[in-house]
PDB file of N, CA and C in Angstrom:
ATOM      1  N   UNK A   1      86.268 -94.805  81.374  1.00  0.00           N
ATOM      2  CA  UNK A   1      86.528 -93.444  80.949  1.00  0.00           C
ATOM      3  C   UNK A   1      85.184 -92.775  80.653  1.00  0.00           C
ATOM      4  N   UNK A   2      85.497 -91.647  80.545  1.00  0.00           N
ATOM      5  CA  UNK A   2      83.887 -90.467  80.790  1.00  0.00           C
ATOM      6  C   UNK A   2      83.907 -90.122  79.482  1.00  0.00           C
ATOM      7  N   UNK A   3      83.120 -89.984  78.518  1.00  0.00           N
ATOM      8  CA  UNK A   3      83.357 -89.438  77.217  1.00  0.00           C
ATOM      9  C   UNK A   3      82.013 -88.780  77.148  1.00  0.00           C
ATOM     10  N   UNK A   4      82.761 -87.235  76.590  1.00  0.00           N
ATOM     11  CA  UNK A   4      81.500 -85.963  76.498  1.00  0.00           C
ATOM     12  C   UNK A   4      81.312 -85.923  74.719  1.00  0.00           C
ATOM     13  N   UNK A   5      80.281 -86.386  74.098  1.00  0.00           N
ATOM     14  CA  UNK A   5      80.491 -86.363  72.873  1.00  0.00           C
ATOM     15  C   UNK A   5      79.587 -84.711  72.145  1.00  0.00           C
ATOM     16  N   UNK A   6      80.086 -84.400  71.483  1.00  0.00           N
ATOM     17  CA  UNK A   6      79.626 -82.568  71.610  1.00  0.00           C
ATOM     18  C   UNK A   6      79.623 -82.655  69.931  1.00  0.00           C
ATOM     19  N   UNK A   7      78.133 -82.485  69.276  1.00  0.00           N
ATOM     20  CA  UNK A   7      78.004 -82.296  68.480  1.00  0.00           C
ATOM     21  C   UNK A   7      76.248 -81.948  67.803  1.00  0.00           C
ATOM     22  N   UNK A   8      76.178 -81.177  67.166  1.00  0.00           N
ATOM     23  CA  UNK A   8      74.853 -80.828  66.820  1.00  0.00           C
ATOM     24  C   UNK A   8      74.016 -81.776  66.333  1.00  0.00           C
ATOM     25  N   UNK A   9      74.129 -82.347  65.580  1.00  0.00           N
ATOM     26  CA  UNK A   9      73.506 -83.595  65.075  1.00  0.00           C
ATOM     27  C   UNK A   9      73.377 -85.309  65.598  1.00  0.00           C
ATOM     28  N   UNK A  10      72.245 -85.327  66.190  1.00  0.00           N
ATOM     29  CA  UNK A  10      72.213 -86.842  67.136  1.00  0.00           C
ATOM     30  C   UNK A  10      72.827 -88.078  66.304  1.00  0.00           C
ATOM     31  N   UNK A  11      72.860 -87.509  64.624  1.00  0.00           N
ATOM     32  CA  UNK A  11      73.155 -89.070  63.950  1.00  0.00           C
ATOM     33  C   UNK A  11      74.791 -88.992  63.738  1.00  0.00           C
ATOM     34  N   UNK A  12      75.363 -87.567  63.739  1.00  0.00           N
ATOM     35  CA  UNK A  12      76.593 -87.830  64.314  1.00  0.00           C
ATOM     36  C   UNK A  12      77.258 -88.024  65.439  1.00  0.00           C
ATOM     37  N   UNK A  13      76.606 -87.793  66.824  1.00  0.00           N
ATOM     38  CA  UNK A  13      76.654 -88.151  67.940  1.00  0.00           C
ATOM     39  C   UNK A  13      76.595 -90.010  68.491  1.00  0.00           C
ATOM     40  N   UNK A  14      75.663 -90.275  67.314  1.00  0.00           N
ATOM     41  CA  UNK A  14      75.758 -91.951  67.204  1.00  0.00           C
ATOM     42  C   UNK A  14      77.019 -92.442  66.429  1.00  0.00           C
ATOM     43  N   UNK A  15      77.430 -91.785  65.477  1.00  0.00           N
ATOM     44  CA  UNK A  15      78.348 -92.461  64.506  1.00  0.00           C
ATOM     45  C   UNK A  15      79.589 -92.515  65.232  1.00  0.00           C
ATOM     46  N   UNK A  16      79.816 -91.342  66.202  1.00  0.00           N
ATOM     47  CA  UNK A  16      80.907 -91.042  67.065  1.00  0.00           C
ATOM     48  C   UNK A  16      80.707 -92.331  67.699  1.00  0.00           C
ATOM     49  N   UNK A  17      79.367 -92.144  68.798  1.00  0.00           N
ATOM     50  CA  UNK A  17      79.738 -93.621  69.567  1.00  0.00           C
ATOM     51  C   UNK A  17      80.177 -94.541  69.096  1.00  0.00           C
ATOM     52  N   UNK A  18      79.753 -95.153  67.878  1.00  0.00           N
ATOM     53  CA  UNK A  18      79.761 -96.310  67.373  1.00  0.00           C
ATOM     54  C   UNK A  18      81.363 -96.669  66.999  1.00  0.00           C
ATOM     55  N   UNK A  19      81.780 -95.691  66.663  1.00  0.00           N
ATOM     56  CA  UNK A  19      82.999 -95.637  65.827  1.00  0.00           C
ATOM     57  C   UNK A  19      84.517 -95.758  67.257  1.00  0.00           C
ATOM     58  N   UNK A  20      84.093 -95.029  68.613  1.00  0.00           N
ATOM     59  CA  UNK A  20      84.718 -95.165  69.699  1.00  0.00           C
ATOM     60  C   UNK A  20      84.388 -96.689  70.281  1.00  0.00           C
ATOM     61  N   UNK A  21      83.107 -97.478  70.485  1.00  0.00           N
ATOM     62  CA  UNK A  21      83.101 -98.547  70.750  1.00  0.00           C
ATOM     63  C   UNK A  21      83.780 -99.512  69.783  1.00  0.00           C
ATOM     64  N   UNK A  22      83.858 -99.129  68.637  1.00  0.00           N
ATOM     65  CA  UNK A  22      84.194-100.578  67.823  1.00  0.00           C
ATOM     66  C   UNK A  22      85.783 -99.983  67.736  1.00  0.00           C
ATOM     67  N   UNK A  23      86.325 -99.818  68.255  1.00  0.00           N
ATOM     68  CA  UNK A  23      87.752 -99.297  68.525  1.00  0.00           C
ATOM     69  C   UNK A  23      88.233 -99.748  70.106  1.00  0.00           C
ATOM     70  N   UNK A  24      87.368-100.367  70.735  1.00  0.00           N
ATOM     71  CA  UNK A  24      87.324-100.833  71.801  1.00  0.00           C
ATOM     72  C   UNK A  24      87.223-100.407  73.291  1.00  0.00           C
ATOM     73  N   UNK A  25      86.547 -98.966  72.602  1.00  0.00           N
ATOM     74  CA  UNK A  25      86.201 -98.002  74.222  1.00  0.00           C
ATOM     75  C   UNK A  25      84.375 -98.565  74.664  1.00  0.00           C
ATOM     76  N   UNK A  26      84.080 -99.952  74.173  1.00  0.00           N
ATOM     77  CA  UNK A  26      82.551-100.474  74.868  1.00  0.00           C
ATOM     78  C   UNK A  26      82.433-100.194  76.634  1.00  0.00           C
ATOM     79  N   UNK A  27      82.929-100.007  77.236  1.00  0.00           N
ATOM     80  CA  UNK A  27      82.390-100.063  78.137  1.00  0.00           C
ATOM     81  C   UNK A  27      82.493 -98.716  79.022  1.00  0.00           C
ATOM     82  N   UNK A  28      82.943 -97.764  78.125  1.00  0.00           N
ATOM     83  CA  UNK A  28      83.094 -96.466  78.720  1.00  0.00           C
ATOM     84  C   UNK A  28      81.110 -95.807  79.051  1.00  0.00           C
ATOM     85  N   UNK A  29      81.513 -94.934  79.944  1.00  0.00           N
ATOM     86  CA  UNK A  29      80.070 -94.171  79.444  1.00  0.00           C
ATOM     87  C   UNK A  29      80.477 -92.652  78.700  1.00  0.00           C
ATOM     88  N   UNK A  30      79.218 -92.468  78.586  1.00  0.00           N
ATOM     89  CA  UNK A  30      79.023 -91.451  76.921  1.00  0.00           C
ATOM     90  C   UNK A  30      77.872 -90.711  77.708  1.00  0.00           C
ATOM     91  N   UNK A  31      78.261 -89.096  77.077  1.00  0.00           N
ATOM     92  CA  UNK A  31      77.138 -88.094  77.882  1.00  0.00           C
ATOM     93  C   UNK A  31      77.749 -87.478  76.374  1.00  0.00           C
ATOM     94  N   UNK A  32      76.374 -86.678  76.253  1.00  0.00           N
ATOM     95  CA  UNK A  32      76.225 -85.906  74.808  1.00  0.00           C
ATOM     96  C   UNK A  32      75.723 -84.080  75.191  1.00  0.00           C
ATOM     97  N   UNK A  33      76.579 -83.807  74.244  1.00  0.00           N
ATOM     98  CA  UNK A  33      75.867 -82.338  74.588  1.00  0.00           C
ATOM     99  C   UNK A  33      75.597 -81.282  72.573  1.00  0.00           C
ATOM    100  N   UNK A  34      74.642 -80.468  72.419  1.00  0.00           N
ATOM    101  CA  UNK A  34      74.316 -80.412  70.972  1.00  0.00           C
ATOM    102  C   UNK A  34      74.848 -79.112  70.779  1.00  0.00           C
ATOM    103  N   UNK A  35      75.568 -78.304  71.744  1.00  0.00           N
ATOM    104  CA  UNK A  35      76.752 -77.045  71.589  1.00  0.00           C
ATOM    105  C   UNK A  35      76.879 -77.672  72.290  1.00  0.00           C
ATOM    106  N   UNK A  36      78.620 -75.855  72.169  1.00  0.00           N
ATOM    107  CA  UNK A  36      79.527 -75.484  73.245  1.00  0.00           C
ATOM    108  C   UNK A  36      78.955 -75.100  74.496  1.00  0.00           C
ATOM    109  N   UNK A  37      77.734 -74.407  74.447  1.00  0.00           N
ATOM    110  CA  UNK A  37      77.256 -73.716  75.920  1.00  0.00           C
ATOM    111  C   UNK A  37      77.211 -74.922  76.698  1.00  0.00           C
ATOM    112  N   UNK A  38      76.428 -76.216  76.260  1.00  0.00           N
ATOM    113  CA  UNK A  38      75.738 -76.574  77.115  1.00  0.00           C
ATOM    114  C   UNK A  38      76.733 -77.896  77.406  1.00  0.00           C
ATOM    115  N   UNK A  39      77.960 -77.730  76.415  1.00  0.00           N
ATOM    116  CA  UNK A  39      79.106 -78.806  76.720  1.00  0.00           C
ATOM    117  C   UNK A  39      79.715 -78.398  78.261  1.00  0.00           C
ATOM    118  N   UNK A  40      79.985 -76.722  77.868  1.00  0.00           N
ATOM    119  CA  UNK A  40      80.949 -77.017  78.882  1.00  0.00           C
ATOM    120  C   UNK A  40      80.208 -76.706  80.681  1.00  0.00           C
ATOM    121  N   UNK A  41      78.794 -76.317  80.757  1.00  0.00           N
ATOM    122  CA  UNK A  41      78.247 -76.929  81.600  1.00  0.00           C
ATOM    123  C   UNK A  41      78.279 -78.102  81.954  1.00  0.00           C
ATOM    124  N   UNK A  42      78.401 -79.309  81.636  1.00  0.00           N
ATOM    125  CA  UNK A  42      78.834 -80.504  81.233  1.00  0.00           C
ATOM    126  C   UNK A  42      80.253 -80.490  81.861  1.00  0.00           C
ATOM    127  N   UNK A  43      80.815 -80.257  81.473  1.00  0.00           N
ATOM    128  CA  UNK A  43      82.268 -80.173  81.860  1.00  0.00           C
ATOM    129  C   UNK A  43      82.671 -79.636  83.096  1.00  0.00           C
ATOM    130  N   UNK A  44      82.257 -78.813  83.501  1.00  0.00           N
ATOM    131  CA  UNK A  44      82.641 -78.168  84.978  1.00  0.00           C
ATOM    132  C   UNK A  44      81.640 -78.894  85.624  1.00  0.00           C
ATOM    133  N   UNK A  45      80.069 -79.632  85.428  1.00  0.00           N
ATOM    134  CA  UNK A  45      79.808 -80.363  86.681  1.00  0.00           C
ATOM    135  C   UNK A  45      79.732 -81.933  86.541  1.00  0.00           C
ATOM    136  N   UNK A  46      80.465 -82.197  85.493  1.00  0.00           N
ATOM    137  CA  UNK A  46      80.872 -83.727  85.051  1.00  0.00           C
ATOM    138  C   UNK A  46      82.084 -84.185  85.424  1.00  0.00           C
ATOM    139  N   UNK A  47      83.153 -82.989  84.915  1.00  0.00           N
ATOM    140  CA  UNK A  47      84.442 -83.844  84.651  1.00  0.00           C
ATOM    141  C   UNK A  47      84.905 -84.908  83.783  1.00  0.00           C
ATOM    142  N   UNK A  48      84.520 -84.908  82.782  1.00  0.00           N
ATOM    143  CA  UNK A  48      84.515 -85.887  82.039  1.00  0.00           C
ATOM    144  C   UNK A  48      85.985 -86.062  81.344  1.00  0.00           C
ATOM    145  N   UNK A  49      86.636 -87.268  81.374  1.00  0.00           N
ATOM    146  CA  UNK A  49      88.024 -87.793  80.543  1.00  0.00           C
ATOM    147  C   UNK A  49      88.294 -87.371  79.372  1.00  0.00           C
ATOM    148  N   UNK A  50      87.199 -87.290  78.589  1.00  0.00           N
ATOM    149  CA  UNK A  50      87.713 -86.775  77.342  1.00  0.00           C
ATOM    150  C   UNK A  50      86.353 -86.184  76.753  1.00  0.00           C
ATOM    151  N   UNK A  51      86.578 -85.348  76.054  1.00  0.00           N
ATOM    152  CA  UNK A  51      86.151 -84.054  75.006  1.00  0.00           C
ATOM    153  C   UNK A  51      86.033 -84.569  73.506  1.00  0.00           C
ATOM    154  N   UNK A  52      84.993 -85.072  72.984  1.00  0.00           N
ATOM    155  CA  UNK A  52      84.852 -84.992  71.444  1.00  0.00           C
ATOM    156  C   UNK A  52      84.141 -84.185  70.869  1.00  0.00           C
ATOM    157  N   UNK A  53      84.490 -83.145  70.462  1.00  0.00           N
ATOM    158  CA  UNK A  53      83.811 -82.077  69.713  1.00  0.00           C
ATOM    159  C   UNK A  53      83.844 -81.189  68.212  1.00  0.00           C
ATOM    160  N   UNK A  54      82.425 -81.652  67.812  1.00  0.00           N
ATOM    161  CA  UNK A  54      82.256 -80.749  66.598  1.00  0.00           C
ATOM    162  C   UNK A  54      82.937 -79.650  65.974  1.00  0.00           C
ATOM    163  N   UNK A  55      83.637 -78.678  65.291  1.00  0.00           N
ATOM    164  CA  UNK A  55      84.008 -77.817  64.928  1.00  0.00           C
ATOM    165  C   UNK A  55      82.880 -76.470  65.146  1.00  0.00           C
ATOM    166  N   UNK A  56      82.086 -76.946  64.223  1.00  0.00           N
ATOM    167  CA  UNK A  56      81.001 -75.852  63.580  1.00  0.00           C
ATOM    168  C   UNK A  56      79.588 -76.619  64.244  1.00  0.00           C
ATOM    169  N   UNK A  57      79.399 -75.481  65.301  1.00  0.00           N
ATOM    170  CA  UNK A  57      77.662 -75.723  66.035  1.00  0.00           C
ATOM    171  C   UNK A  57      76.772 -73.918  66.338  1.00  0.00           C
ATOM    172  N   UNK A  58      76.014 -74.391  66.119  1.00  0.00           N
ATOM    173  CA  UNK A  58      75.875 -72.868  66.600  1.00  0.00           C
ATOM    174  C   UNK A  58      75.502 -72.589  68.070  1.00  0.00           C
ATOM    175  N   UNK A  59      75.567 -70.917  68.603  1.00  0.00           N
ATOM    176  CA  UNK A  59      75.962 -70.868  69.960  1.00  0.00           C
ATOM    177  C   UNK A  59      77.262 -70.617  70.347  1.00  0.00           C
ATOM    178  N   UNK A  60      78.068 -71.823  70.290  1.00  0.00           N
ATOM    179  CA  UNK A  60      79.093 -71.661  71.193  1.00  0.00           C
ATOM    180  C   UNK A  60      79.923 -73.243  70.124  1.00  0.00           C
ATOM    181  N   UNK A  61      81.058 -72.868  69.317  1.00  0.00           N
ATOM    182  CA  UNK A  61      81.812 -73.520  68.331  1.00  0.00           C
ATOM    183  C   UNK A  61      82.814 -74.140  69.427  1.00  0.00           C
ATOM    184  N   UNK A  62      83.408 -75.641  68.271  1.00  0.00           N
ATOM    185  CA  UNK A  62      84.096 -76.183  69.689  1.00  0.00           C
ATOM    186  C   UNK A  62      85.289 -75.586  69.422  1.00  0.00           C
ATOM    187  N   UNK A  63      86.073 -74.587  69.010  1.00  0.00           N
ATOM    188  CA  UNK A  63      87.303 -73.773  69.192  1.00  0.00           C
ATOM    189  C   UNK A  63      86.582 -72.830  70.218  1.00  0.00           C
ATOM    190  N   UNK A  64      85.428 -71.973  70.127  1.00  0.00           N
ATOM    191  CA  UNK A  64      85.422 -71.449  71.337  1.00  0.00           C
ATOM    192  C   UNK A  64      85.024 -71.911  72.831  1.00  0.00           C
ATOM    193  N   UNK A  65      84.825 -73.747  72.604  1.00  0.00           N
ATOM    194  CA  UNK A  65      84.566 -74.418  73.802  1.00  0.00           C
ATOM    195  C   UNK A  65      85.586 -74.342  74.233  1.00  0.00           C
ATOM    196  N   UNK A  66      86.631 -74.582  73.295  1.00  0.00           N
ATOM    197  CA  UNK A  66      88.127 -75.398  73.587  1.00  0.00           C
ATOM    198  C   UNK A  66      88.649 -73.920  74.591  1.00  0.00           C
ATOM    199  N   UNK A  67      88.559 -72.970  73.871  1.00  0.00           N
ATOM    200  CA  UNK A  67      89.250 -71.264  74.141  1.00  0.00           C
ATOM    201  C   UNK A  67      88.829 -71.011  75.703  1.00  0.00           C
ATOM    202  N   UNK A  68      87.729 -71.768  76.004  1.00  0.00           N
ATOM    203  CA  UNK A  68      86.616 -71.562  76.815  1.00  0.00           C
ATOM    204  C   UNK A  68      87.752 -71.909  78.250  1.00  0.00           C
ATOM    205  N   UNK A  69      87.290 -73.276  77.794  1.00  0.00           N
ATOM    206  CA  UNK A  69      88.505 -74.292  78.869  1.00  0.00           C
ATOM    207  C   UNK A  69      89.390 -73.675  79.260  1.00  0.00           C
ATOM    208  N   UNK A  70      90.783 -73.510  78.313  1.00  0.00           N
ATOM    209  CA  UNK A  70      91.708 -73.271  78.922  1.00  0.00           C
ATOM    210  C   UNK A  70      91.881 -72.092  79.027  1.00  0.00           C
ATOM    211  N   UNK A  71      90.455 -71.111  78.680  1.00  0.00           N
ATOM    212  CA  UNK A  71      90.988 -70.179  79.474  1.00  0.00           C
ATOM    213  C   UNK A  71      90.687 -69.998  81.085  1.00  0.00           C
ATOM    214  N   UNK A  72      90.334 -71.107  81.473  1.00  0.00           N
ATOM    215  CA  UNK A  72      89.592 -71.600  82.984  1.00  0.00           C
ATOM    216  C   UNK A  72      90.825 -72.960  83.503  1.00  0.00           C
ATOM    217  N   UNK A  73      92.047 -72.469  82.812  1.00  0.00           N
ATOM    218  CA  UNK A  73      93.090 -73.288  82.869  1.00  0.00           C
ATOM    219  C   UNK A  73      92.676 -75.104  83.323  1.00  0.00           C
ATOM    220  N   UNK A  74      91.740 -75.253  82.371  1.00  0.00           N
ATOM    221  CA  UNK A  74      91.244 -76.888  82.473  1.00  0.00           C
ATOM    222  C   UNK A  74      91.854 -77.524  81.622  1.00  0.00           C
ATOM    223  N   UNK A  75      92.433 -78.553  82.194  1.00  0.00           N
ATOM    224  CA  UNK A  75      92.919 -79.572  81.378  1.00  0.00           C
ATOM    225  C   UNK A  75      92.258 -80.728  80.590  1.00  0.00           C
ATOM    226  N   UNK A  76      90.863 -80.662  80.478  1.00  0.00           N
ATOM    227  CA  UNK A  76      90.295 -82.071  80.205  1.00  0.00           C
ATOM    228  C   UNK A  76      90.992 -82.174  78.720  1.00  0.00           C
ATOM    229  N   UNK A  77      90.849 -83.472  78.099  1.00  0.00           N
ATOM    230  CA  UNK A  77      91.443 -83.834  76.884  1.00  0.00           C
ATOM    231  C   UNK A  77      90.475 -83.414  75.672  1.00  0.00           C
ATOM    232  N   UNK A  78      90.816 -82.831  74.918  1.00  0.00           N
ATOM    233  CA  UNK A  78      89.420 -82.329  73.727  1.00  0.00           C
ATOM    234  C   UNK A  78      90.453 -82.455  72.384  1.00  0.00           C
ATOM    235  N   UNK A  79      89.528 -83.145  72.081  1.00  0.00           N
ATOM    236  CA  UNK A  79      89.960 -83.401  70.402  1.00  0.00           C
ATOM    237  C   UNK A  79      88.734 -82.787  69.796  1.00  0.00           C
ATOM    238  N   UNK A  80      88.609 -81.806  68.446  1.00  0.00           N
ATOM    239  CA  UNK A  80      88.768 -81.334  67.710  1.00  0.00           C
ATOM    240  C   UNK A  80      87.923 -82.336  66.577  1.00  0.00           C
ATOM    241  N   UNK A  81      86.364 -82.366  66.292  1.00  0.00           N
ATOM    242  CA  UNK A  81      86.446 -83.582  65.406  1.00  0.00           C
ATOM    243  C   UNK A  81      85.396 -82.162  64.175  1.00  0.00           C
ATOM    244  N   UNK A  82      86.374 -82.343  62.571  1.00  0.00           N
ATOM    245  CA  UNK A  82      85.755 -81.817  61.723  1.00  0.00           C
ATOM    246  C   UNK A  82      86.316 -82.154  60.358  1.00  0.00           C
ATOM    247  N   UNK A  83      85.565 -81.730  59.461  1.00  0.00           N
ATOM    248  CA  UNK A  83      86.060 -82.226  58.068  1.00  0.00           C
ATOM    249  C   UNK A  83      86.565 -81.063  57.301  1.00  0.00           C
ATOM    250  N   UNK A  84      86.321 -80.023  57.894  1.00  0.00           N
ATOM    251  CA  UNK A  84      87.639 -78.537  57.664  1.00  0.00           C
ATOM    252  C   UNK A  84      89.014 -78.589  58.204  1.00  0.00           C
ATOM    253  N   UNK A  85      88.909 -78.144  57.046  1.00  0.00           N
ATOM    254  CA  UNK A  85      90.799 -78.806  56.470  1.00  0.00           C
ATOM    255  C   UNK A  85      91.632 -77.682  56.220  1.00  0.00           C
ATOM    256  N   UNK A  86      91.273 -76.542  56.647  1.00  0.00           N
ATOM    257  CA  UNK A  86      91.640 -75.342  56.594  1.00  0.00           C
ATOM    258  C   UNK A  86      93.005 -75.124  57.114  1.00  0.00           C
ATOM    259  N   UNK A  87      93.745 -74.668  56.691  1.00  0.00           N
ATOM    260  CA  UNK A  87      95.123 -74.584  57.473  1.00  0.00           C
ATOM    261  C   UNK A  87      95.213 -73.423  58.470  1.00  0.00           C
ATOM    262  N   UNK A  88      94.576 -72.462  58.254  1.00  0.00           N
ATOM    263  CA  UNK A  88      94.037 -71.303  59.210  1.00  0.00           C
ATOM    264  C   UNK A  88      93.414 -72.008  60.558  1.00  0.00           C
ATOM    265  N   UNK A  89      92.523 -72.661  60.320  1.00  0.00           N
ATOM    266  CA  UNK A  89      91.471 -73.254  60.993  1.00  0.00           C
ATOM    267  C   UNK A  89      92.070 -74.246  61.668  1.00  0.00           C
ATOM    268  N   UNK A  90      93.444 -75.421  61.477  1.00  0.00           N
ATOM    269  CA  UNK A  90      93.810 -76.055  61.847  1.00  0.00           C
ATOM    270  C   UNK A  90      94.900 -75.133  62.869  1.00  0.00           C
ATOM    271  N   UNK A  91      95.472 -73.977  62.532  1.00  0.00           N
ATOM    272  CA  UNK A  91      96.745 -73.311  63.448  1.00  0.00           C
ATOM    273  C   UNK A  91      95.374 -72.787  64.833  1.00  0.00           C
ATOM    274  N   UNK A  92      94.706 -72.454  64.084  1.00  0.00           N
ATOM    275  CA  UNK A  92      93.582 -71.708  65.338  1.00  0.00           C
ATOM    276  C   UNK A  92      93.653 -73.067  66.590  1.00  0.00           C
ATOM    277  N   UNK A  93      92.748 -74.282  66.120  1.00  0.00           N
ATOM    278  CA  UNK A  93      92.675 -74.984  66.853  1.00  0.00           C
ATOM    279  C   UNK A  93      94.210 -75.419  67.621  1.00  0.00           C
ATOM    280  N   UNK A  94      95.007 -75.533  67.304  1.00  0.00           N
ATOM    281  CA  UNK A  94      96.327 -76.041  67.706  1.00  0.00           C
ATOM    282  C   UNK A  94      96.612 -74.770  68.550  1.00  0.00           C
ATOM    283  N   UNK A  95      96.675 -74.280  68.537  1.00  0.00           N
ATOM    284  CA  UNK A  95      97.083 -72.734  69.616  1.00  0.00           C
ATOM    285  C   UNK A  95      96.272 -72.839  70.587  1.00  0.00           C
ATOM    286  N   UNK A  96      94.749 -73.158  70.449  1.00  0.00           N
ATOM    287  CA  UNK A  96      93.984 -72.781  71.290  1.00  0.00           C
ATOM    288  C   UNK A  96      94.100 -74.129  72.408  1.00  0.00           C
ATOM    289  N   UNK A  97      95.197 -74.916  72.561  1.00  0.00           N
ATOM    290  CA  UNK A  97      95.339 -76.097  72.880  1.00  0.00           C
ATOM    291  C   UNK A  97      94.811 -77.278  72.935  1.00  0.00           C
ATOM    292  N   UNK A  98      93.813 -77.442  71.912  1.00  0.00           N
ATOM    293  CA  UNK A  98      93.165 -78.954  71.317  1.00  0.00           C
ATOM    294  C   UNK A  98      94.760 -80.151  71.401  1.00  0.00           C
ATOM    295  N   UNK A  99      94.104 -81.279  71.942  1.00  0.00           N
ATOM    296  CA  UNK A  99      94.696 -82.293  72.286  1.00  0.00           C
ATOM    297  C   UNK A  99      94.935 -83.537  70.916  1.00  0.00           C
ATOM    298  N   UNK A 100      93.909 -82.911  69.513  1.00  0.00           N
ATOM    299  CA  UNK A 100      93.693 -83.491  68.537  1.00  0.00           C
ATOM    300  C   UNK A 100      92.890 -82.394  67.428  1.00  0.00           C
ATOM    301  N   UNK A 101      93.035 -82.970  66.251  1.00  0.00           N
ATOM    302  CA  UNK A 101      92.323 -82.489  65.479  1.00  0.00           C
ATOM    303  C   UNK A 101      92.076 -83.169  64.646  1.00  0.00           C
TER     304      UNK A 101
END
């Protein structure tokens, strides 16, 4: 499996990996991107299986990556990874068709 890990900070970009391998995705590969802009470049010339993305980056936020996608009616799988707990913030993402949150 292809995993796009999308987050501003490289030491959360590691913790992600780490935390997907010891869950037993080791042998997947992993492509990183530090926004939305440069994710979903990534995405239209990757294709990648699945979408892990930050909430809050600056540039381009992963609700407006996510908004991004389907409004380019793409299906890739994107989960939603943040520690806002917002119930606003959680209906946003869920509408905007996140696969997770």
């Amino acid at each position: 499996m292809n995993v796009l890990i999308v987050d501003d900070s490289k030491a959360m970009q590691n913790i992600i990996t780490k935390a997907m391998k010891s869950v037993g995705y080791m042998n997947d590969n992993y492509s990183y991107a530090f926004d939305g802009e440069e994710a979903l470049k990534i995405i239209r010339a990757e294709r990648p299986d699945l979408v892990l993305s930050d909430m809050h980056m600056p540039k381009m936020t992963g609700l407006e990556l996510l908004k991004a996608l389907r409004s380019e009616k793409d299906s890739t799988r994107v989960v939603i990874i943040s520690i806002d707990n917002d119930e606003k913030t959680l209906a946003s993402i869920t509408a905007a068709g996140s696969d997770a949150y």
